[in-house]
Tab-separated table of C-alpha atoms in Angstrom:
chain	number	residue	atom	x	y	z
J	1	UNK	CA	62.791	88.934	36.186
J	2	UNK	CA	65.593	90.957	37.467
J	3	UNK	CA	66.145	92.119	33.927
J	4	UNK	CA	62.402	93.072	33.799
J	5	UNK	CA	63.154	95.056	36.920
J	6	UNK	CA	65.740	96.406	35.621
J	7	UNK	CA	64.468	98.011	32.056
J	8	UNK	CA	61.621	99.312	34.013
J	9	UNK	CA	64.047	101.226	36.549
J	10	UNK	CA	65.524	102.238	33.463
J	11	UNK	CA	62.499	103.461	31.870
J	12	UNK	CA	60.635	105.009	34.387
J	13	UNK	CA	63.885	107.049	35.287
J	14	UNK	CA	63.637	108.557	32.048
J	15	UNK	CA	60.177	109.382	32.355
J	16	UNK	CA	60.467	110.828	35.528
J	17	UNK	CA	63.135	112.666	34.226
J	18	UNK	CA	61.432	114.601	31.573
J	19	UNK	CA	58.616	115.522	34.056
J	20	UNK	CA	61.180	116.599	36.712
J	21	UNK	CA	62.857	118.509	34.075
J	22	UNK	CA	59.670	120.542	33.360
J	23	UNK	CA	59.381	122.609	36.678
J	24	UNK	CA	56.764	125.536	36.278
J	25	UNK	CA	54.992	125.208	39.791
J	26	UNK	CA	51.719	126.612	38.124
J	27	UNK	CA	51.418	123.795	35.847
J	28	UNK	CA	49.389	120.971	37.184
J	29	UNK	CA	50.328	117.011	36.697
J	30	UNK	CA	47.947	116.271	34.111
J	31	UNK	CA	49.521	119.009	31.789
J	32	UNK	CA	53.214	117.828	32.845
J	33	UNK	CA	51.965	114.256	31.607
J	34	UNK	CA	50.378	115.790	28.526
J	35	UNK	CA	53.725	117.290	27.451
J	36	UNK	CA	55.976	114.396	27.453
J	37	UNK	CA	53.276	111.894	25.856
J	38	UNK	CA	55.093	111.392	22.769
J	39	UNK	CA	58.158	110.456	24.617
J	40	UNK	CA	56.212	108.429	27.361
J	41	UNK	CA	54.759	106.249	24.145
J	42	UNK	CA	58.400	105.963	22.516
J	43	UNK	CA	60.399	104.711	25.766
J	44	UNK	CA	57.773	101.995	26.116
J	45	UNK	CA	58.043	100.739	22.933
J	46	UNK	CA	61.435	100.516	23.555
J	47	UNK	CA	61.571	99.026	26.714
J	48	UNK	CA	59.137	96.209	24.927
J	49	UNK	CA	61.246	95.807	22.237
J	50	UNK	CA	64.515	95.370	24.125
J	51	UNK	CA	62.463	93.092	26.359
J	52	UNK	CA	61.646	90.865	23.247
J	53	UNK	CA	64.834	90.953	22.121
J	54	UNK	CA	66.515	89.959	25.022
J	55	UNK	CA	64.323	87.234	25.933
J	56	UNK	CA	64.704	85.670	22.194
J	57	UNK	CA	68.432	85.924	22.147
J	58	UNK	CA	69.075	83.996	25.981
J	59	UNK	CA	66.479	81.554	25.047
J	60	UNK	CA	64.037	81.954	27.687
J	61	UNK	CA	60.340	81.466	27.415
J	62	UNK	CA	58.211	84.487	26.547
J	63	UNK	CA	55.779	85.114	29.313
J	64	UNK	CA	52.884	87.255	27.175
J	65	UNK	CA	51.250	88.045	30.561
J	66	UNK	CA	53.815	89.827	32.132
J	67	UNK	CA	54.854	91.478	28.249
J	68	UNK	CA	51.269	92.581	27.849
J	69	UNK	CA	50.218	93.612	30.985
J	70	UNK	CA	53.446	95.626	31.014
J	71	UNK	CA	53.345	97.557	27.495
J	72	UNK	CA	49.398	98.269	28.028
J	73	UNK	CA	50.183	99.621	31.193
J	74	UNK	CA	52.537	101.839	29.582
J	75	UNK	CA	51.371	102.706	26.608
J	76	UNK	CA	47.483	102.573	28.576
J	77	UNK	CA	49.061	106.097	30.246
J	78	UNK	CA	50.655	107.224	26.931
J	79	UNK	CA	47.657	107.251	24.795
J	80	UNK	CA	45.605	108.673	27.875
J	81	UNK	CA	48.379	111.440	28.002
J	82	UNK	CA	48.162	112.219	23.988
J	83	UNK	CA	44.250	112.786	24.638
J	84	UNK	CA	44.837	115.117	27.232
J	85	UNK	CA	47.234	117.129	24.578
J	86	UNK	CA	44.428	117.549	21.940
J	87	UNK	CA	41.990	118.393	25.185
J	88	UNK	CA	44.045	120.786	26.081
J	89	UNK	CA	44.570	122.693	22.412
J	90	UNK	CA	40.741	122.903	22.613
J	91	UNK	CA	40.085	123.943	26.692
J	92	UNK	CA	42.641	126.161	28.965
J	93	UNK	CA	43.075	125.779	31.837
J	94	UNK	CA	39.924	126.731	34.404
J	95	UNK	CA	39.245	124.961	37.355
J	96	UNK	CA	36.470	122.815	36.544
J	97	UNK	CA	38.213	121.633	33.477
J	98	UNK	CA	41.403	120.473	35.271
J	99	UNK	CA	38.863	118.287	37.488
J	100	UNK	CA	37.380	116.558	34.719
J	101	UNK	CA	40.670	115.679	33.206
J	102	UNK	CA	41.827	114.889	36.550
J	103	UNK	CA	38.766	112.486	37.168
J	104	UNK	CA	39.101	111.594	33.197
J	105	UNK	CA	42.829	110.330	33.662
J	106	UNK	CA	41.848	108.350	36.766
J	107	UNK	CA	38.668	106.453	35.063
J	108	UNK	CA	41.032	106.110	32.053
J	109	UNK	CA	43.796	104.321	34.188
J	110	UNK	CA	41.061	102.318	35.738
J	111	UNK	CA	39.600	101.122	32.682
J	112	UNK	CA	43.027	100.286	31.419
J	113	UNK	CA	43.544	97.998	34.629
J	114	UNK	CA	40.095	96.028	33.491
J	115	UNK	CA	41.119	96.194	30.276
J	116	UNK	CA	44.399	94.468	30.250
J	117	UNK	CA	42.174	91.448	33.019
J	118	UNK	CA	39.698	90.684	30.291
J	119	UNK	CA	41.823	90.696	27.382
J	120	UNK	CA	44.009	88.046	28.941
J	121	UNK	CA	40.836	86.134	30.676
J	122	UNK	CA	39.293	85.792	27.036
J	123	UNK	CA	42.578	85.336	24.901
J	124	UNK	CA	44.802	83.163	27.263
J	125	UNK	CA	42.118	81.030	29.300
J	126	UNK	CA	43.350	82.116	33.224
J	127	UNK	CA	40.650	82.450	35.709
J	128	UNK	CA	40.316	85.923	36.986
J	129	UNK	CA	41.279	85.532	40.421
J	130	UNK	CA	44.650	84.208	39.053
J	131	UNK	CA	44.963	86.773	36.597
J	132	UNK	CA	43.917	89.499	39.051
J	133	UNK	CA	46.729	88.620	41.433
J	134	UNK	CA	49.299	88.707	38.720
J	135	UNK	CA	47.922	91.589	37.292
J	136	UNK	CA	47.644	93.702	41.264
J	137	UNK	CA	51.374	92.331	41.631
J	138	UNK	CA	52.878	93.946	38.297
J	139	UNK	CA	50.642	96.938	38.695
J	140	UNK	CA	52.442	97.219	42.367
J	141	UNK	CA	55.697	96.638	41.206
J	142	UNK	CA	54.883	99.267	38.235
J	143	UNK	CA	53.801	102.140	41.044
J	144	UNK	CA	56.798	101.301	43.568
J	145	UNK	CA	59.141	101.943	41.141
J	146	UNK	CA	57.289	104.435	39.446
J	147	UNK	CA	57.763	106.027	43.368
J	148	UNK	CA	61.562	105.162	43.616
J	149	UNK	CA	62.602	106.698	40.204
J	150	UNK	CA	60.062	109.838	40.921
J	151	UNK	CA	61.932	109.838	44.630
J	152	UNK	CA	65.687	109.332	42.956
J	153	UNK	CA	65.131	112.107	40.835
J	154	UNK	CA	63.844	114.321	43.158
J	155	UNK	CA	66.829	114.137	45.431
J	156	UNK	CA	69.266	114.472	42.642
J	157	UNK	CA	67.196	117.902	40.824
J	158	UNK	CA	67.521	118.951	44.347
J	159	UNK	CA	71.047	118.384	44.886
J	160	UNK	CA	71.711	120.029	41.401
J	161	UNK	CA	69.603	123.234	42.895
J	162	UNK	CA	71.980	123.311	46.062
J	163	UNK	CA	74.712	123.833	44.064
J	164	UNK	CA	73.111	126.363	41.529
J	165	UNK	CA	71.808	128.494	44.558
J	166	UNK	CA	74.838	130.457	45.246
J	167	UNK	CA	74.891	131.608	41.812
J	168	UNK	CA	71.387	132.870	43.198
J	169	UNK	CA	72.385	134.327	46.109
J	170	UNK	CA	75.154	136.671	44.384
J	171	UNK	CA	72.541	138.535	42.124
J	172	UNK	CA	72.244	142.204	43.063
J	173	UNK	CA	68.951	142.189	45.439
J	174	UNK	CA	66.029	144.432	44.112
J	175	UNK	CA	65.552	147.162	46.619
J	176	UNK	CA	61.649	148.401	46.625
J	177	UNK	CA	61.827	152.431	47.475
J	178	UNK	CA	58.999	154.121	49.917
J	179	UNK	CA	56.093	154.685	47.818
J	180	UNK	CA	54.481	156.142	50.565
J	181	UNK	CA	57.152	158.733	51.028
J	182	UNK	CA	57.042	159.236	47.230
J	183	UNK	CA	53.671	159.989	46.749
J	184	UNK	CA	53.673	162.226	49.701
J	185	UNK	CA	56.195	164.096	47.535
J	186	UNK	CA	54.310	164.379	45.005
J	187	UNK	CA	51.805	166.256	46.981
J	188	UNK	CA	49.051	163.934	47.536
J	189	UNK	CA	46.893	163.821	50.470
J	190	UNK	CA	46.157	160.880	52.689
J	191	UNK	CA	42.537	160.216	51.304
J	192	UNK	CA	44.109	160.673	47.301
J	193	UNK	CA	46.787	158.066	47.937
J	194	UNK	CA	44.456	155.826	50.030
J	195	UNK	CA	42.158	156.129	46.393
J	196	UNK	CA	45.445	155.627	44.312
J	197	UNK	CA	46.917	152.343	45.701
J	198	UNK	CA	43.014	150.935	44.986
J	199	UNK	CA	42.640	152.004	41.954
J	200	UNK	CA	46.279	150.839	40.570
J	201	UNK	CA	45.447	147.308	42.416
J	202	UNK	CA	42.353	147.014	40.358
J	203	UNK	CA	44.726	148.094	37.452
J	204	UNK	CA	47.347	145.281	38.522
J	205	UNK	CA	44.627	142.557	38.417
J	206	UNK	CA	43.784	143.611	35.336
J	207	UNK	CA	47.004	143.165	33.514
J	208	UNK	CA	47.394	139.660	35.330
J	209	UNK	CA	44.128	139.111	33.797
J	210	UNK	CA	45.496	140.265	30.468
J	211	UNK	CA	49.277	138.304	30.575
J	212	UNK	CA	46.865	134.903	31.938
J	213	UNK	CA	44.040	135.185	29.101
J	214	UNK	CA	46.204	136.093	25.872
J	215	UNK	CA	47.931	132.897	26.308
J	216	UNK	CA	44.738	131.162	25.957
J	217	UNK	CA	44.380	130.844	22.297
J	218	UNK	CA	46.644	131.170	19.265
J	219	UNK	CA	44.944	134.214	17.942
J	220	UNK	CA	44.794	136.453	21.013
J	221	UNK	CA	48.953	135.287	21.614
J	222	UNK	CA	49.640	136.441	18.196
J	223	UNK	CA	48.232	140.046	18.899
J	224	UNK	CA	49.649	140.061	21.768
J	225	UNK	CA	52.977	139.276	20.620
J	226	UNK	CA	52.678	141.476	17.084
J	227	UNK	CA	51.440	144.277	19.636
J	228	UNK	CA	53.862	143.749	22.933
J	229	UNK	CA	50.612	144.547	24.591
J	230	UNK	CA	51.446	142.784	28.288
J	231	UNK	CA	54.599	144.411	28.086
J	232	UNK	CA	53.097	147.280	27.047
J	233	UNK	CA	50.504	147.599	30.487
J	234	UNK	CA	52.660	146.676	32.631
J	235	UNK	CA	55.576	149.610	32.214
J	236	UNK	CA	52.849	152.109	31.750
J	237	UNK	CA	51.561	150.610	35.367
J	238	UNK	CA	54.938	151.569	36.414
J	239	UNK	CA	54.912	154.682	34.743
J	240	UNK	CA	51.947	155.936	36.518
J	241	UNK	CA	53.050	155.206	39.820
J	242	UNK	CA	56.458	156.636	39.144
J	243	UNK	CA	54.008	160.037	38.348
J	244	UNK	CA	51.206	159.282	40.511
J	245	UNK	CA	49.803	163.217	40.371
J	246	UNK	CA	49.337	162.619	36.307
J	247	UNK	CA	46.987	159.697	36.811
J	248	UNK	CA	44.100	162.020	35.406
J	249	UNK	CA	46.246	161.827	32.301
J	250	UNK	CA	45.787	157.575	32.222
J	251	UNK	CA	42.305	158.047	32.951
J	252	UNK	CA	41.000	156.485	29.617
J	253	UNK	CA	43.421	153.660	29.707
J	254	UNK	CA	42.662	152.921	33.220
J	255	UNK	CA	38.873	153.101	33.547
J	256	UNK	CA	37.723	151.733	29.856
J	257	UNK	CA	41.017	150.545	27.497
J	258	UNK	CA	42.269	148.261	29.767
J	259	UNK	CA	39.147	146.588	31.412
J	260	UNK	CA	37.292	146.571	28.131
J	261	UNK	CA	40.454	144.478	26.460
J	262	UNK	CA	40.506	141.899	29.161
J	263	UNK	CA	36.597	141.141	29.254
J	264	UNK	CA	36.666	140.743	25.508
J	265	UNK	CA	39.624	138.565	25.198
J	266	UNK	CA	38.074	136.655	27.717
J	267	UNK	CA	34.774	136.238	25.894
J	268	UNK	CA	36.872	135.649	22.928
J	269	UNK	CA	38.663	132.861	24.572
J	270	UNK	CA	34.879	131.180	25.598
J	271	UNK	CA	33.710	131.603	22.578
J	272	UNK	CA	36.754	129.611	20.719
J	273	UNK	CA	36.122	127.131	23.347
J	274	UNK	CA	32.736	125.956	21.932
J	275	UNK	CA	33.091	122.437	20.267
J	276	UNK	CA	30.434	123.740	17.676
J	277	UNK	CA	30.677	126.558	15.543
J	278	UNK	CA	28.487	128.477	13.097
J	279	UNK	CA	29.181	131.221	10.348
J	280	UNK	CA	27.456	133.581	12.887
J	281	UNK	CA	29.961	131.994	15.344
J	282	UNK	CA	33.516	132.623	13.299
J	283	UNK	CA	32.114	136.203	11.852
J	284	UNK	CA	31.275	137.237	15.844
J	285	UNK	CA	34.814	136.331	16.671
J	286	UNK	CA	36.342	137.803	13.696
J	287	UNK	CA	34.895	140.853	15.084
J	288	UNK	CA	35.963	140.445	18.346
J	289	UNK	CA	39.432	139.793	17.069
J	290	UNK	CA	39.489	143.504	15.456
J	291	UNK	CA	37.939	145.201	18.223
J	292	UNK	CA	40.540	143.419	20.494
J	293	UNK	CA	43.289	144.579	18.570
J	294	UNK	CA	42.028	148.083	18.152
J	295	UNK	CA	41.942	148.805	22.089
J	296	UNK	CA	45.571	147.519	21.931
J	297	UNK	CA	46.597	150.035	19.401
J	298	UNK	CA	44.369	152.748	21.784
J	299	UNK	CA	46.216	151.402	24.984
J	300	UNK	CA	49.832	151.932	22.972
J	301	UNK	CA	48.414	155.457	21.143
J	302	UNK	CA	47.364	156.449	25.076
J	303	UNK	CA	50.622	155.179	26.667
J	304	UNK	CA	52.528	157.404	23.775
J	305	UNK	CA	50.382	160.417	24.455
J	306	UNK	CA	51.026	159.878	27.789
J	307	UNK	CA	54.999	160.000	27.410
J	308	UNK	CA	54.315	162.749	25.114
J	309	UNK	CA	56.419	165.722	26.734
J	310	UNK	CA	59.302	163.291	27.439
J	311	UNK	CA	59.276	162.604	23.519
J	312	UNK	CA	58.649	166.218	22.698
J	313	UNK	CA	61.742	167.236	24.793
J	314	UNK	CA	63.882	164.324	22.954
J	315	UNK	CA	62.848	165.621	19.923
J	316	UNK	CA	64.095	169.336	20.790
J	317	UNK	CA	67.679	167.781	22.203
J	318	UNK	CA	67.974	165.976	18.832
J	319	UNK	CA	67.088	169.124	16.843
J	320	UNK	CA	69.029	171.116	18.425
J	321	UNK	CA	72.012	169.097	18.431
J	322	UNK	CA	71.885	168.689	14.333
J	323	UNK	CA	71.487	172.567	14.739
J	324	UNK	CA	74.503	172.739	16.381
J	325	UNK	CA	76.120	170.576	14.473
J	326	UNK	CA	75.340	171.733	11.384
J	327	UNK	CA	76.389	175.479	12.376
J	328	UNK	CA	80.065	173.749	13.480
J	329	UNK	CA	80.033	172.707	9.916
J	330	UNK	CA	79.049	175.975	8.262
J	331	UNK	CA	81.853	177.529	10.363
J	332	UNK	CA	84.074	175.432	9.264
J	333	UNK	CA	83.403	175.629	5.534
J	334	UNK	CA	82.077	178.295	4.436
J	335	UNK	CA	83.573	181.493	6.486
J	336	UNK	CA	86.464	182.198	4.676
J	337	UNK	CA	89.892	182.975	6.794
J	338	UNK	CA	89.543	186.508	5.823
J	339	UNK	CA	86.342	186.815	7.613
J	340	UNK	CA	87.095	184.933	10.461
J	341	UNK	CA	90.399	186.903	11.060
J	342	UNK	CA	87.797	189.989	10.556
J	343	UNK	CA	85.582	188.779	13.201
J	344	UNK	CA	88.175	187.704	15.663
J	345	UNK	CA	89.215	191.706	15.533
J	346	UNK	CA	85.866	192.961	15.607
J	347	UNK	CA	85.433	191.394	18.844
J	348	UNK	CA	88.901	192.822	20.651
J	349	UNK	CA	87.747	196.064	19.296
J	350	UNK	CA	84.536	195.789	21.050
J	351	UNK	CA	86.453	194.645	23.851
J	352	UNK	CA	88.610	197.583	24.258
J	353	UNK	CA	85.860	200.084	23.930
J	354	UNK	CA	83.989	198.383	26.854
J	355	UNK	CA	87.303	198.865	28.925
């Protein structure tokens, strides 16, 4: 038994180490679970098969009801974590979904509990209220240790963040400047920047929107990657505040670019949700796709044009140095000395007849 004990400690610890080790705060449990599945199945196998092996090699009697109501248990959460992956390639992420899978995994654990009573009621002829007290007991032991291993791990993922923090602390602190002040510099009255800040909220939202939704589905995260498009939004956001007075100049992207993209990538997103699909289904999408990716190349053509002296004035420095360059060359190679000397004279002649 203390072997038993200690193989589970040994497992779970793992386990709880690969969830641990996965620490985005907005992903909920049920995805955290779904994400180590595979290796939740694997280190239960194992932890059966060393079982098995130990057990035959010191000669001891093989107890199937603790063995089975052990690896069902396990691999009961493993194969109830691998259906939440393939739910989860299908459905992102809303509210209402999360509670279904949440109530889904709970029924599912539940039923795996009754499960693993009748099997061995039927196959191994104990009476239920026998079984049922074995079964409560190893389920108990199961969740306090589950608890103990989540609570070791914890504390030493904690520890480890004590001593990373003042790596933390030594980074260069981002210092926010007085956008009130600057937009006051820019000449804007009270009532204009009062309209501004609103407006580039309802902007901000928007790209959040944007970032949020075009993870959703493989399509809309490869346009968004072939496209930078989130990237994209966000430093022209900053761009416009940094020139609040042009924001007549981002009127397009701001009023009908960016909140068009976001409603149809989120209708896109619905739309690939749907279990069942028609021709008119995949040819509607396909045309969402296109017009999705269109507004994308407008929001990038309208962040260009919007940048457009800045690159018009790069364009005359790099002209003008090749100019320059290029006349250093000519002066170099093909003036002969003769007329250099000739011009060097001309010039103190001119000189003296000025004095």
């Amino acid at each position: 038994m203390n072997l038993i004990i200690l193989l589970l400690v040994l497992g779970y610890g793992g386990i709880q180490y690969l969830i641990y080790q996965k620490k985005d705060p907005e992903q909920s449990f049920y995805r955290r679970i779904s994400k180590i599945s595979k290796n939740t199945f694997f280190v239960s196998l194992a932890i059966f098969v060393v079982l098995c092996v130990v057990l035959y090699i010191s000669g001891s009697l093989f107890n199937p009801l603790v063995a089975l109501i052990m690896i069902m248990s396990l691999s009961g959460i493993s194969i109830l974590s691998f259906i939440f992956e393939l739910i989860n390639q299908r459905i992102k992420g809303t509210h209402i979904q999360n509670q279904v899978l949440s109530f889904f995994y709970a029924f599912g654990i539940f039923c795996n509990f009754l499960l693993t009573i009748g099997v061995l009621t039927v196959d191994m002829n104990i009476s239920t209220v026998d079984l049922i007290a074995s079964a409560v007991g190893v389920f108990v032991m199961l969740g306090a240790l589950n608890s103990i291993c989540s609570l070791m791990v914890f504390l030493i993922v904690s520890i480890l963040g004590l001593f990373n923090s003042p790596i933390k602390q030594r980074r260069r602190p981002v210092v926010k400047r007085d956008l009130m002040t600057h937009y006051e510099e820019l000449g804007m009255t009270p009532s204009e920047i009062d309209t501004f800040r609103k407006e580039m909220y309802d902007v901000k939202q928007h790209i959040l929107r944007l970032e949020e939704s075009a993870e959703q589905t493989g399509k809309m995260r490869a346009l968004a990657l072939r496209y930078n498009i989130v990237a994209i939004t966000k430093r022209f956001f900053k761009d416009i505040v940094e020139e609040a007075n042009r924001i007549n100049d981002a009127e397009r992207f701001i009023y009908h670019f960016l909140p068009s993209l976001v409603d149809l990538v989120d209708k896109y997103n619905e739309i690939q949700g749907h279990i069942a699909k028609n021709k008119q289904t995949y040819l509607i999408l396909e045309r969402s796709a296109n017009a999705i990716e269109q507004l994308m190349i407008d929001i990038i053509d309208e962040y260009t044009a919007f940048h457009e002296k800045n690159i018009q004035d790069l364009e005359f420095e790099v002209e003008l140095a090749a100019k320059s360059r290029s006349r250093k060359e000519t002066d170099f190679t093909t003036y002969s000395s003769e007329s250099i000397l000739n011009d060097f004279f001309d010039e103190d002649l001119n000189k003296e007849e000025e004095a």
